[in-house]
Short mmCIF file of C-alpha atoms in Angstrom, two decimals:
data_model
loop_
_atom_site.label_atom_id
_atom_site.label_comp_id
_atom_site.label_asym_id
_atom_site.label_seq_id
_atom_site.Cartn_x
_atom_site.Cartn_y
_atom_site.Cartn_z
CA UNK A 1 -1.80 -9.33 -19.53
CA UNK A 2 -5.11 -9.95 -17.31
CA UNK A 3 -7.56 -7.96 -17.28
CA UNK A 4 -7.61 -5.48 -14.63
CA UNK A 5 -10.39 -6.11 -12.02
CA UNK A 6 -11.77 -4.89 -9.25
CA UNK A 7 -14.38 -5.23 -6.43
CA UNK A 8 -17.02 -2.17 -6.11
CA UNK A 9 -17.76 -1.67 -2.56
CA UNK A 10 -21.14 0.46 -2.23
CA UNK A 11 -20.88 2.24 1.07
CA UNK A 12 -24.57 3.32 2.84
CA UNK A 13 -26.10 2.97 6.71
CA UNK A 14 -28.52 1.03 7.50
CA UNK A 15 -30.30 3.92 9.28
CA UNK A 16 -31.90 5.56 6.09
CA UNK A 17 -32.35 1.75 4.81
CA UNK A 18 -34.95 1.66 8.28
CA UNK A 19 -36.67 4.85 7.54
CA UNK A 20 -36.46 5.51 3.74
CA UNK A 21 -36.56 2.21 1.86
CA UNK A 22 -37.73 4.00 -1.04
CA UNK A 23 -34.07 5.58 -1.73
CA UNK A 24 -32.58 1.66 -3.06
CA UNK A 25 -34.05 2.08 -6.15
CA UNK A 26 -32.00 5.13 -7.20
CA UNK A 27 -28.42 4.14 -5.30
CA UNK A 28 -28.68 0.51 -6.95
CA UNK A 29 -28.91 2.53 -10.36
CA UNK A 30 -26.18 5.04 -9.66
CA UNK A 31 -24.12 2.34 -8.44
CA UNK A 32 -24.79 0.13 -11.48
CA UNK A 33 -23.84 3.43 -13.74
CA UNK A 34 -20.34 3.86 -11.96
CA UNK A 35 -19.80 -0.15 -12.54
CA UNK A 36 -20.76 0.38 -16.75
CA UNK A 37 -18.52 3.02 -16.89
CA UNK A 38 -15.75 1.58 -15.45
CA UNK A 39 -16.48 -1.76 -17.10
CA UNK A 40 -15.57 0.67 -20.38
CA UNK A 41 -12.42 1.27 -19.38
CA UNK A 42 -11.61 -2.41 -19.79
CA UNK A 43 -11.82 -3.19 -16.24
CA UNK A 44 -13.64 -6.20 -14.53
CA UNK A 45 -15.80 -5.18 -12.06
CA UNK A 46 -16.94 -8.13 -9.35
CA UNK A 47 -20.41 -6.76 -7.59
CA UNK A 48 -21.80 -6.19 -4.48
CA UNK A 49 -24.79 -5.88 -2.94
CA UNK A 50 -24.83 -2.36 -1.16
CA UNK A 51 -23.23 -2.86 2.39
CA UNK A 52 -24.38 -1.54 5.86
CA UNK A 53 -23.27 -2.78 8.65
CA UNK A 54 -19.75 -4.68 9.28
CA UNK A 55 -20.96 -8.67 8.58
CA UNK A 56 -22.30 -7.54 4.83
CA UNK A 57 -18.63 -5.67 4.06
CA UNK A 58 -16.92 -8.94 5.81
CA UNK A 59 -18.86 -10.58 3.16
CA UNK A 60 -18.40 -8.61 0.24
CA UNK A 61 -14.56 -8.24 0.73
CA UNK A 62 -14.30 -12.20 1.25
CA UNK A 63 -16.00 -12.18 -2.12
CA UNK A 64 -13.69 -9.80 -3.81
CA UNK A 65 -10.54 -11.81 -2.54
CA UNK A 66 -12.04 -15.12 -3.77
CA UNK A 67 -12.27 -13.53 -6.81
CA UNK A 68 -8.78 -12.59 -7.28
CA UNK A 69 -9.61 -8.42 -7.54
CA UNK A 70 -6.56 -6.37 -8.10
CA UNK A 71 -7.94 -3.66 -5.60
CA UNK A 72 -11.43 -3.36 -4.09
CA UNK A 73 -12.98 0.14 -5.27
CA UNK A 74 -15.47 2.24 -2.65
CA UNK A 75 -18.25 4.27 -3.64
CA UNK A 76 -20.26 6.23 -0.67
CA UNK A 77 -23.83 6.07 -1.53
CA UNK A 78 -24.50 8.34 1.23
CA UNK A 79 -22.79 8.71 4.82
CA UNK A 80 -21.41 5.40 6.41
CA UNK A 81 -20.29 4.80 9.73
CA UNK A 82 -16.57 4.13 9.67
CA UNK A 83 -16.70 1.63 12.09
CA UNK A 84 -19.20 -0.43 10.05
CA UNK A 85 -16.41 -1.18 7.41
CA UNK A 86 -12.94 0.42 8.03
CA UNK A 87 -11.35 -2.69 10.31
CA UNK A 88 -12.88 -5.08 7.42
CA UNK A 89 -11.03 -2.72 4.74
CA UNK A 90 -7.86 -2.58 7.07
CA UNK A 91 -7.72 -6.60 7.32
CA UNK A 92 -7.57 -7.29 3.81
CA UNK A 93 -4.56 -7.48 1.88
CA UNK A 94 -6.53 -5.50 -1.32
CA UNK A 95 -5.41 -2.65 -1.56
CA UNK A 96 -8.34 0.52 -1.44
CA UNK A 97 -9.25 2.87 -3.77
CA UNK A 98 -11.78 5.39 -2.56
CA UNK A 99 -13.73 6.59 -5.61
CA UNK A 100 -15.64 9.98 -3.94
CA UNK A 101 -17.94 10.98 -6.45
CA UNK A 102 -21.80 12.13 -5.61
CA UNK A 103 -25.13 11.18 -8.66
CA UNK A 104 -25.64 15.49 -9.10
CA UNK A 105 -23.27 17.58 -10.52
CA UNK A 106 -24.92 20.60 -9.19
CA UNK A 107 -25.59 21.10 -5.95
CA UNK A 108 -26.40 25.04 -5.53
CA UNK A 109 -29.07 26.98 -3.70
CA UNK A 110 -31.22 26.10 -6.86
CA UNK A 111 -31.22 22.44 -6.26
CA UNK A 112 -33.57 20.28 -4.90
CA UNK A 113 -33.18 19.68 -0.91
CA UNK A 114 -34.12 16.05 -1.46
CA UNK A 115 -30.81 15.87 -3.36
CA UNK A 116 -29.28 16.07 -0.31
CA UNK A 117 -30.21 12.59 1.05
CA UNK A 118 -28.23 11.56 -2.62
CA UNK A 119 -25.19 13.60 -2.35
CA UNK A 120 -23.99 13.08 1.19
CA UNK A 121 -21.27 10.37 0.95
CA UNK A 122 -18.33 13.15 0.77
CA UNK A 123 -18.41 13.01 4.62
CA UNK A 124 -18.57 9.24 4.82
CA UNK A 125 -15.29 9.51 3.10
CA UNK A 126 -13.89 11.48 5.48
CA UNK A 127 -14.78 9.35 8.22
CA UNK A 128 -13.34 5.98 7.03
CA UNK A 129 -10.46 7.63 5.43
CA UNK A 130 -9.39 8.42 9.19
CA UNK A 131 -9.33 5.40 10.17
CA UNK A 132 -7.80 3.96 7.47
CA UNK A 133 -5.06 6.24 8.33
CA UNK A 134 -4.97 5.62 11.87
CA UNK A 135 -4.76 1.71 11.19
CA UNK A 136 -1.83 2.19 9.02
CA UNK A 137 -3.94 1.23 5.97
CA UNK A 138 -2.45 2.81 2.77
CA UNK A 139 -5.17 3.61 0.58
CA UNK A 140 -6.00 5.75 -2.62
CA UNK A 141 -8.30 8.88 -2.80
CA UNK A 142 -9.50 10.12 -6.28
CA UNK A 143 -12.42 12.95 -6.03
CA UNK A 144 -14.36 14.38 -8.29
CA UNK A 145 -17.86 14.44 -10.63
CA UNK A 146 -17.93 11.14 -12.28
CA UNK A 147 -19.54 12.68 -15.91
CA UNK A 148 -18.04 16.09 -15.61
CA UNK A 149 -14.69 15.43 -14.69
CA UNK A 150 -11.63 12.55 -15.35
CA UNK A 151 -12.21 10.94 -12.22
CA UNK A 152 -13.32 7.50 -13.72
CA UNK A 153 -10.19 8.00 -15.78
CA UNK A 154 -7.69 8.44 -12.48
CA UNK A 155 -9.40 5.42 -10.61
CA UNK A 156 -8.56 3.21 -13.53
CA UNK A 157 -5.17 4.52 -13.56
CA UNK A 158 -4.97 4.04 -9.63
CA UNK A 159 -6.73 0.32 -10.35
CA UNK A 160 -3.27 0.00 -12.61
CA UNK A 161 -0.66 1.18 -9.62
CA UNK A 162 -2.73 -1.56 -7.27
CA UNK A 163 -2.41 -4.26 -9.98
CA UNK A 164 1.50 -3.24 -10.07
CA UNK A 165 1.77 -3.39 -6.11
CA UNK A 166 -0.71 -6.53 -5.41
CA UNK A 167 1.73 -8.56 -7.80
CA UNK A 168 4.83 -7.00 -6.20
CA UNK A 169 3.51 -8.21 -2.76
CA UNK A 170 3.07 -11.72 -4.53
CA UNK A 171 6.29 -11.88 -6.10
CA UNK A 172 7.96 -15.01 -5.89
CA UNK A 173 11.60 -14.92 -7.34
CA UNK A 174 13.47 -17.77 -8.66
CA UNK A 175 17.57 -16.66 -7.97
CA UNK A 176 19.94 -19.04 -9.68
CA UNK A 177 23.45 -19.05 -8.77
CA UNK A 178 23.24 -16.46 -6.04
CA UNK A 179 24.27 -13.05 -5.99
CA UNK A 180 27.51 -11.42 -7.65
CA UNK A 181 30.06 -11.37 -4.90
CA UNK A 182 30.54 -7.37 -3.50
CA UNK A 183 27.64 -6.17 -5.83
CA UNK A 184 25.99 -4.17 -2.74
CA UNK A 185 23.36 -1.85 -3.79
CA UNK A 186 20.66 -4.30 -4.61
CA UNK A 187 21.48 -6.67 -2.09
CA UNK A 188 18.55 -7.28 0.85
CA UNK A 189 18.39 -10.76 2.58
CA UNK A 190 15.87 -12.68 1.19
CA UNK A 191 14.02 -12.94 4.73
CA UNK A 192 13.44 -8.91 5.09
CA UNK A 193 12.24 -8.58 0.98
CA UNK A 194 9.47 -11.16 2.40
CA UNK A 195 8.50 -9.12 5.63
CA UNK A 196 8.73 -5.56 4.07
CA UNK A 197 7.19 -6.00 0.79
CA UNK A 198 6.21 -9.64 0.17
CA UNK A 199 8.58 -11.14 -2.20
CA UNK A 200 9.00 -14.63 -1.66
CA UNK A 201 13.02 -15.99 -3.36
CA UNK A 202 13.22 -19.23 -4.11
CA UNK A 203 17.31 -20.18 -4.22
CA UNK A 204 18.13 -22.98 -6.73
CA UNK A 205 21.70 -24.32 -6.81
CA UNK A 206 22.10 -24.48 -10.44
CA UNK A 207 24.78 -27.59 -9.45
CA UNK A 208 22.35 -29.89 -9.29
CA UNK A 209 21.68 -32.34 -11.58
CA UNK A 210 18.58 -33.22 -10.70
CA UNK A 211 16.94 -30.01 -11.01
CA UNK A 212 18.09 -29.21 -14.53
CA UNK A 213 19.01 -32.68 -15.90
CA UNK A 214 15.00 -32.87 -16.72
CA UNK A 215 14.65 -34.14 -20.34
CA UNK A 216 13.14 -31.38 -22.41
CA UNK A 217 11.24 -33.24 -25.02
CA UNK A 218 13.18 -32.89 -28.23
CA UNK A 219 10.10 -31.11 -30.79
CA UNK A 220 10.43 -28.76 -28.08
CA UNK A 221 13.83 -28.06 -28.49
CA UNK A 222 13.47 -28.15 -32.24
CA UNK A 223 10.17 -25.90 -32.49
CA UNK A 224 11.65 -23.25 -30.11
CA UNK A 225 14.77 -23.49 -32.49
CA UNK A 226 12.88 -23.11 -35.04
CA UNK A 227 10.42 -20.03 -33.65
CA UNK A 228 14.09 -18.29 -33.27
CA UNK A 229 14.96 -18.45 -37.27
CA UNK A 230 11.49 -17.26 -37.96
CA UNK A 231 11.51 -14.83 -35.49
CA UNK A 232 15.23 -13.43 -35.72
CA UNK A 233 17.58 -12.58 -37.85
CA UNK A 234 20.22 -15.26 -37.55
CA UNK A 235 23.32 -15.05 -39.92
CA UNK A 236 25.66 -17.89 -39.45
CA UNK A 237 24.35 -19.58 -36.12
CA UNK A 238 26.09 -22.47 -35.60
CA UNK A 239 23.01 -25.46 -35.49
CA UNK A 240 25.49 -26.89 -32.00
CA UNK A 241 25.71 -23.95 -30.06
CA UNK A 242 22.16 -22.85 -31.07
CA UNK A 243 20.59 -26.30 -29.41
CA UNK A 244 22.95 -26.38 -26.49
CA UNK A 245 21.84 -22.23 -25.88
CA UNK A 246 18.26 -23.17 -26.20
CA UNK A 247 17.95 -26.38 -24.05
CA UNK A 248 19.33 -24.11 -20.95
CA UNK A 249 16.95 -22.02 -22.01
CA UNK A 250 14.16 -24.32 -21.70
CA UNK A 251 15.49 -25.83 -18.79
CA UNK A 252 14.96 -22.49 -17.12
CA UNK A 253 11.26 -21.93 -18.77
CA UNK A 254 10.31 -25.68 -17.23
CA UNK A 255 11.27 -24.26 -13.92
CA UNK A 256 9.36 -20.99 -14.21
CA UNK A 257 5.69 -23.15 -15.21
CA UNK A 258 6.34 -25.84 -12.49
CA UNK A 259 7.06 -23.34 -9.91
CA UNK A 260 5.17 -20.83 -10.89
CA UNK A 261 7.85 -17.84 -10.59
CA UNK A 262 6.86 -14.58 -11.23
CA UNK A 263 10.77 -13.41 -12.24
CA UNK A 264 14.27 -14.56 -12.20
CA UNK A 265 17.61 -13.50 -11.59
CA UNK A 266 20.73 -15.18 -12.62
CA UNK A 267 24.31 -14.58 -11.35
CA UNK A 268 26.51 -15.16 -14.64
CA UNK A 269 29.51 -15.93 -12.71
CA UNK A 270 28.62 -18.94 -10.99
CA UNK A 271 27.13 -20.53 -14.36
CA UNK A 272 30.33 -22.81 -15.28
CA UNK A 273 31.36 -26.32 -16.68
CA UNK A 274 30.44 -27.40 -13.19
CA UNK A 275 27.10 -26.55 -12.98
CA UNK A 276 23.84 -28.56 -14.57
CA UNK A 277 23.13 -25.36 -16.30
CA UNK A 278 25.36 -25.65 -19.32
CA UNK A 279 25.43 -21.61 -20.32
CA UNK A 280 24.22 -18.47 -19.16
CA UNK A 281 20.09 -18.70 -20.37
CA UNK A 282 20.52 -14.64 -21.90
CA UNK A 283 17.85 -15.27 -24.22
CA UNK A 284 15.56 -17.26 -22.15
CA UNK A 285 15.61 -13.82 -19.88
CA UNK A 286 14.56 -11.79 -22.90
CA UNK A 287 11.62 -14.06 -23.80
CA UNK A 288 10.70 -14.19 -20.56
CA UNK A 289 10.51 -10.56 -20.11
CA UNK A 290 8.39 -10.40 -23.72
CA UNK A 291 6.31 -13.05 -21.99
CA UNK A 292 5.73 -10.92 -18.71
CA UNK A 293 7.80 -12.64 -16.37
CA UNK A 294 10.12 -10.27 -14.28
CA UNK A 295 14.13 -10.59 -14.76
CA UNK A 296 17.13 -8.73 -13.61
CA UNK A 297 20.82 -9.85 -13.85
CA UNK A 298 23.54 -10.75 -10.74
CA UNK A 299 21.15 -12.02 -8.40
CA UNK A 300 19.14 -8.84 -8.35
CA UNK A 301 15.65 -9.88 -6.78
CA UNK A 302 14.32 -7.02 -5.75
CA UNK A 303 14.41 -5.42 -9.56
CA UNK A 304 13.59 -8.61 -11.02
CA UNK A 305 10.49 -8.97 -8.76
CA UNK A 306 9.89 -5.38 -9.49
CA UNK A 307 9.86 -5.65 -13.12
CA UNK A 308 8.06 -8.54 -13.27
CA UNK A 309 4.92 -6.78 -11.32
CA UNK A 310 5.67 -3.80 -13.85
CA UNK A 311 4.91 -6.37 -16.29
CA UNK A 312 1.88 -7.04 -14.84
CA UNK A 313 0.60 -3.91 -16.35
CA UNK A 314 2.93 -2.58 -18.85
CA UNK A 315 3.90 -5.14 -21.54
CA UNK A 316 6.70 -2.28 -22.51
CA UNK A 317 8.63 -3.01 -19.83
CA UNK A 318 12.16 -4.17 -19.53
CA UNK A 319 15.20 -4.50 -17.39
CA UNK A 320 18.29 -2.42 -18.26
CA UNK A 321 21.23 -0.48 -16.43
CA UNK A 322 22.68 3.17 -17.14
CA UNK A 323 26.35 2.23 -18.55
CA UNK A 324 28.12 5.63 -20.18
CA UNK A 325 27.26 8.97 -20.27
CA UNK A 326 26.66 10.83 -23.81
CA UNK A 327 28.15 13.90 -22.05
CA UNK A 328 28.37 15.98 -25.86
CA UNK A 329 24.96 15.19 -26.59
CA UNK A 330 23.23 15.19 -22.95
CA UNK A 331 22.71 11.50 -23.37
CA UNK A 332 22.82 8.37 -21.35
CA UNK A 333 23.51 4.66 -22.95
CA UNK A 334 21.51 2.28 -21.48
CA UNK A 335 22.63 -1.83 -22.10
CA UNK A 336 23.45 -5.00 -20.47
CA UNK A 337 25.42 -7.86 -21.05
CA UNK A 338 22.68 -10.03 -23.12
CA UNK A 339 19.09 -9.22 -21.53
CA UNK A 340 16.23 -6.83 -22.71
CA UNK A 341 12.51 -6.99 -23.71
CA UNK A 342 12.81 -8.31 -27.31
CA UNK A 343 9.33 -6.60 -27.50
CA UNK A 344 10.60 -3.54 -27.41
CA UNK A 345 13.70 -3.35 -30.14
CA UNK A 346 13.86 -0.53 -32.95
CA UNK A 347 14.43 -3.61 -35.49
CA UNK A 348 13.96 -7.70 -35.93
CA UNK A 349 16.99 -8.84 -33.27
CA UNK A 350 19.67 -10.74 -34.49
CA UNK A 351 20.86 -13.72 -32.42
CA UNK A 352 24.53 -14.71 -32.27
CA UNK A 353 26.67 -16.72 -30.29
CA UNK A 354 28.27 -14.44 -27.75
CA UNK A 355 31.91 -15.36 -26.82
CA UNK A 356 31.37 -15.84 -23.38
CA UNK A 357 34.93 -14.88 -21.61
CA UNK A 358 33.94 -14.41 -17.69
CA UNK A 359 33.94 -18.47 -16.86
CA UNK A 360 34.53 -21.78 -18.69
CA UNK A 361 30.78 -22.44 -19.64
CA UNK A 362 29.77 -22.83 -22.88
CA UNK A 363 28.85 -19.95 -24.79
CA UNK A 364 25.51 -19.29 -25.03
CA UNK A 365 22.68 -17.60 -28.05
CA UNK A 366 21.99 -13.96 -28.03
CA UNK A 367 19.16 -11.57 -28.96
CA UNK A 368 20.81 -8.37 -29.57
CA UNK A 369 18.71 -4.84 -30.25
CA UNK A 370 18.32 -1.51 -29.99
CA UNK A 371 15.80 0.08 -27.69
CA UNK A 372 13.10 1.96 -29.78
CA UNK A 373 12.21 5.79 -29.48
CA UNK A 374 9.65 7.09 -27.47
CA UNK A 375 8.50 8.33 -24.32
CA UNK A 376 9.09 6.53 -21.18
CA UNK A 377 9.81 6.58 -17.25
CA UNK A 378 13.24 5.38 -15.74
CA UNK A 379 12.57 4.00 -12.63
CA UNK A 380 14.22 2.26 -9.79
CA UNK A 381 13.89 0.91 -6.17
CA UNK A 382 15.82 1.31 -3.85
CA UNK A 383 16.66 -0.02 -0.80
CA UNK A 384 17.62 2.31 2.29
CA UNK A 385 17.85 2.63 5.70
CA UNK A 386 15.64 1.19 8.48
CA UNK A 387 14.20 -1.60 5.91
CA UNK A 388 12.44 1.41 3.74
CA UNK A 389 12.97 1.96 0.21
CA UNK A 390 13.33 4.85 -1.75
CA UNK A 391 11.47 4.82 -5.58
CA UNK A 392 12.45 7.10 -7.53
CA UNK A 393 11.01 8.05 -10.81
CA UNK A 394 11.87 10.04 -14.29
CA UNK A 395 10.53 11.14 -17.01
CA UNK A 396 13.21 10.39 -20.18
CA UNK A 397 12.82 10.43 -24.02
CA UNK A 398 14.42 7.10 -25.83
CA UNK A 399 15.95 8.04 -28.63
CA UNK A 400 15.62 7.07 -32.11
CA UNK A 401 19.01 6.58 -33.88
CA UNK A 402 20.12 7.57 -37.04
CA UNK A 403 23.05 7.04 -38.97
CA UNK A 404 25.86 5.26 -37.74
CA UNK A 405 25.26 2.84 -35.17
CA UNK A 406 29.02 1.01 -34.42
CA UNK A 407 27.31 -1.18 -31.13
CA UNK A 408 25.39 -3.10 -33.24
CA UNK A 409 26.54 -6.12 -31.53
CA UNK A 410 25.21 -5.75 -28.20
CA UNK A 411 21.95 -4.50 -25.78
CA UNK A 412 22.25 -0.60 -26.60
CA UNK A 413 19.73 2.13 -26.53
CA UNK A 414 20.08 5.79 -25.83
CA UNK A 415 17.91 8.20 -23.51
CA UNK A 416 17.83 12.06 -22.39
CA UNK A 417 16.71 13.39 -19.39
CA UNK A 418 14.56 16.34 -19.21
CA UNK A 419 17.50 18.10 -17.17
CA UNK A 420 21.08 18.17 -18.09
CA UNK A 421 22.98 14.45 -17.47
CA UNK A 422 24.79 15.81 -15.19
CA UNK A 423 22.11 17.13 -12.80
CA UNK A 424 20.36 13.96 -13.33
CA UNK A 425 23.02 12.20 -12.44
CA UNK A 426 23.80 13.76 -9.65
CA UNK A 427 20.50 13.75 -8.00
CA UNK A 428 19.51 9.84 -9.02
CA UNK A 429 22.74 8.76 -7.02
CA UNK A 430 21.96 11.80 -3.97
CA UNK A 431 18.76 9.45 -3.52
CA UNK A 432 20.49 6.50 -3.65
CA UNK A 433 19.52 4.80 -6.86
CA UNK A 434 21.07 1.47 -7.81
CA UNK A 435 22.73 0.24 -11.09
CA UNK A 436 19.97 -1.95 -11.72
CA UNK A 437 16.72 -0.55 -13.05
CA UNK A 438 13.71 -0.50 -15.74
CA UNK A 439 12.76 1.24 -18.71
CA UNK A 440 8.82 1.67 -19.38
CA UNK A 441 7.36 3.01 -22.11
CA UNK A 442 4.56 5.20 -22.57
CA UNK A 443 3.04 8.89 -21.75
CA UNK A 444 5.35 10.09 -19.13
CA UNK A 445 3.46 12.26 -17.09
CA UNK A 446 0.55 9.70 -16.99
CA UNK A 447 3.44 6.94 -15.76
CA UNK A 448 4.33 8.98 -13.13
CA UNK A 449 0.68 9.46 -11.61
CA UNK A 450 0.76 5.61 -11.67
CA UNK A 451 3.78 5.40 -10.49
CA UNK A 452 3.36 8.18 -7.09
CA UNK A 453 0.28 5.66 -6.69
CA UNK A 454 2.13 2.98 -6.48
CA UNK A 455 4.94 4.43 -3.57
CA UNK A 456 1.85 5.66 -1.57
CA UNK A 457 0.43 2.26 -1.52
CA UNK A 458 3.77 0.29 -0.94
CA UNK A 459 4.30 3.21 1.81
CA UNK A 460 7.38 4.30 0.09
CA UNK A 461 9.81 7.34 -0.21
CA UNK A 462 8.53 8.83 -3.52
CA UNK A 463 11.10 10.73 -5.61
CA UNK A 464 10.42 12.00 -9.08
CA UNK A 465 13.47 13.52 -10.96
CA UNK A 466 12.30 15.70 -13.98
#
């Protein structure tokens, strides 16, 4: 994963610059404070000079995209005309993060009056914030003291939701073999994914010859052979099927670096004796996701794109449907035919041919695990009326299994919501949640803040089912 960065936008009017030069000193040191501090939360921070007037934010924004910042951070100095910077924050694809902090903690009848001319910005805030909102400019806000309270700690996780939606908005999707025919929930034309949200699909007819008849150097198919014995547990793989398994594999991977995808999706029943690609790549799709790229199964590239930009962020990530309800034990098993993070498996995988029934290709090599314990989110997107989209978001505990386990041989893992199944159930499917989703691990209630960061910035309908 990159490292998180981030322009830092110092806010200030050129008014008190004209009459009180002698302030600089002390807003160039509060500003460089803010930037150590966040610097310590493992973010990059990409400078500015403190900005006026509208040329000098033109600049520093055009300096912040060049860079490649995940969001561009704003700090008010002091007051600053909105209409010095809020058209130059509106035009740029970053998205904002308005950081409105002050230098004094205290500000009582006690204090200083000079303080004032230090302490001001709160209203500057208010001022652009308008008109971000009357452009249609989804920003941000996180207030508070920056040594007295966790507001450095919020804007890093808000720097984390903008990472998640800039790569969303930069998605590009590789979909091999279409989607499953009358699989509906997922489904949104490739053209409106690009002009609602940015995903750009790239449609490879995995016929062709040409495309995956590549050679794929043979110490590459023998080290990445070899990486799987070392790396799995393997009883009895056949040496044939294992090579034939991983050059589809690779043949996919080649793709991915050449065309620099982002995530994949691959429709299992159009992968035949026909087509160039020889057997359904499961395994590539679990690397891949270890690896950071995005995948979901039938076509899906609106999850795939959308796990891939989770990726971006959280390496304990993966792809995965809800198959059966536990109803005894208030339960829900989560698997898929031959896909998850291998990063995130209770125990070393084992691989094994899989006995691939559904068409007449040959069968391929599969990673099979169990989904460890531990706190997570279940979350999906959804696509609704009117071209919007509905996320909705849970807080779930993975469970750690003990005793018998008779699914060994497939993608398994068990979760509980934090109400009954059955009310969960009921509401994720009275919001319209699809059969496709992602698991991510980590503090829940943290996730979620990320996460209700993330829908206000991609302007969507925001659901969180706990």
């Amino acid at each position: 994963m990159k490292k998180l960065k981030i322009g830092l936008l110092p806010l200030y009017i050129k008014l008190y610059d004209d009459f009180f030069p002698e302030m600089e000193e002390r807003n160039y040191s509060f500003y460089d404070t803010i930037a150590k501090k966040l610097e310590k939360k493992d973010i990059e921070v990409v400078p500015s000079s403190i900005c006026r007037i509208e040329p000098e934010f033109a600049a520093a924004v055009k300096r912040f995209e060049a860079e490649d910042a995940d969001a561009i951070v704003t700090l008010h100095l002091a007051y600053s005309p909105s209409l010095e910077s809020a058209s130059v924050l509106a035009a740029t694809k970053l998205p904002i993060i308005v950081l409105d902090t002050t230098p004094t903690f205290d500000y009582s009848p006690s204090q200083h009056p000079d303080e004032l001319m230090f302490n001001h910005g709160i209203h500057g805030v208010q001022d652009m914030c308008n008109l971000l909102l009357r452009s249609g400019k989804p920003y941000i806000i996180e207030a508070g003291h920056w040594s007295e309270s966790d507001v450095l700690d919020r804007a890093a996780q808000a720097v984390q939701a903008a990472r998640i939606a800039k790569s969303l908005q930069n998605a590009k999707v590789g979909r091999f073999g279409g989607t499953f025919t009358g699989m509906g929930d997922f489904d949104v034309p490739a053209q409106t994914l690009r002009e609602t949200i940015g995903i750009e699909t790239v449609e490879y007819d995995i016929r062709d010859q040409a495309l995956f008849g590549q050679p794929i150097a043979e110490g590459q198919i023998e080290a990445e052979m070899s990486q799987d014995i070392a790396s799995f547990y393997a009883p009895d793989l056949e040496a044939t099927v294992h090579r034939q398994s991983t050059l589809a594999n690779l043949s996919i991977r080649k793709l991915i670096d050449e065309h620099q995808l982002t995530a994949f999706t691959v429709n299992f029943m159009n992968v035949t004796a026909e087509s160039a690609l020889t057997s359904m790549p499961f395994l590539e799709a679990s690397k891949s996701m270890a690896r950071g790229i995005g995948y979901a199964g039938e076509g899906d590239v609106l999850t795939a794109a959308f796990v891939g930009a989770l990726l971006s962020v959280y390496p304990d990530t993966s792809f995965t449907e809800m198959f059966c309800p536990d109803w005894q034990h208030n339960s829900i098993f989560l698997s898929h035919m031959g896909e998850m993070n291998i990063q995130l498996c209770s125990e070393k995988p084992v691989i094994k041919e899989m006995n691939f029934a559904f068409t007449d290709a040959q069968n391929p090599v599969v990673a099979y695990g169990r989904f460890r314990g531990g706190e997570a989110v279940y979350v999906n997107l959804a696509p609704g009326r009117d071209k919007k989209y509905t996320f909705i978001v849970s807080p779930i505990e993975m469970l750690d299994i003990e005793g018998t386990d008779n699914m060994a041989g497939s993608i398994r893992g068990w979760f509980k919501p934090q109400q009954s199944v059955a009310d969960f159930l009921a509401a994720y499917s009275r919001h319209g949640g699809t059969h496709h989703g992602a698991i991510v691990y980590g503090e829940a209630q943290r996730l979620i803040r990320v996460m209700e960061e993330l829908g206000n910035l991609m302007k969507w309908d925001i659901v969180v089912i706990n």
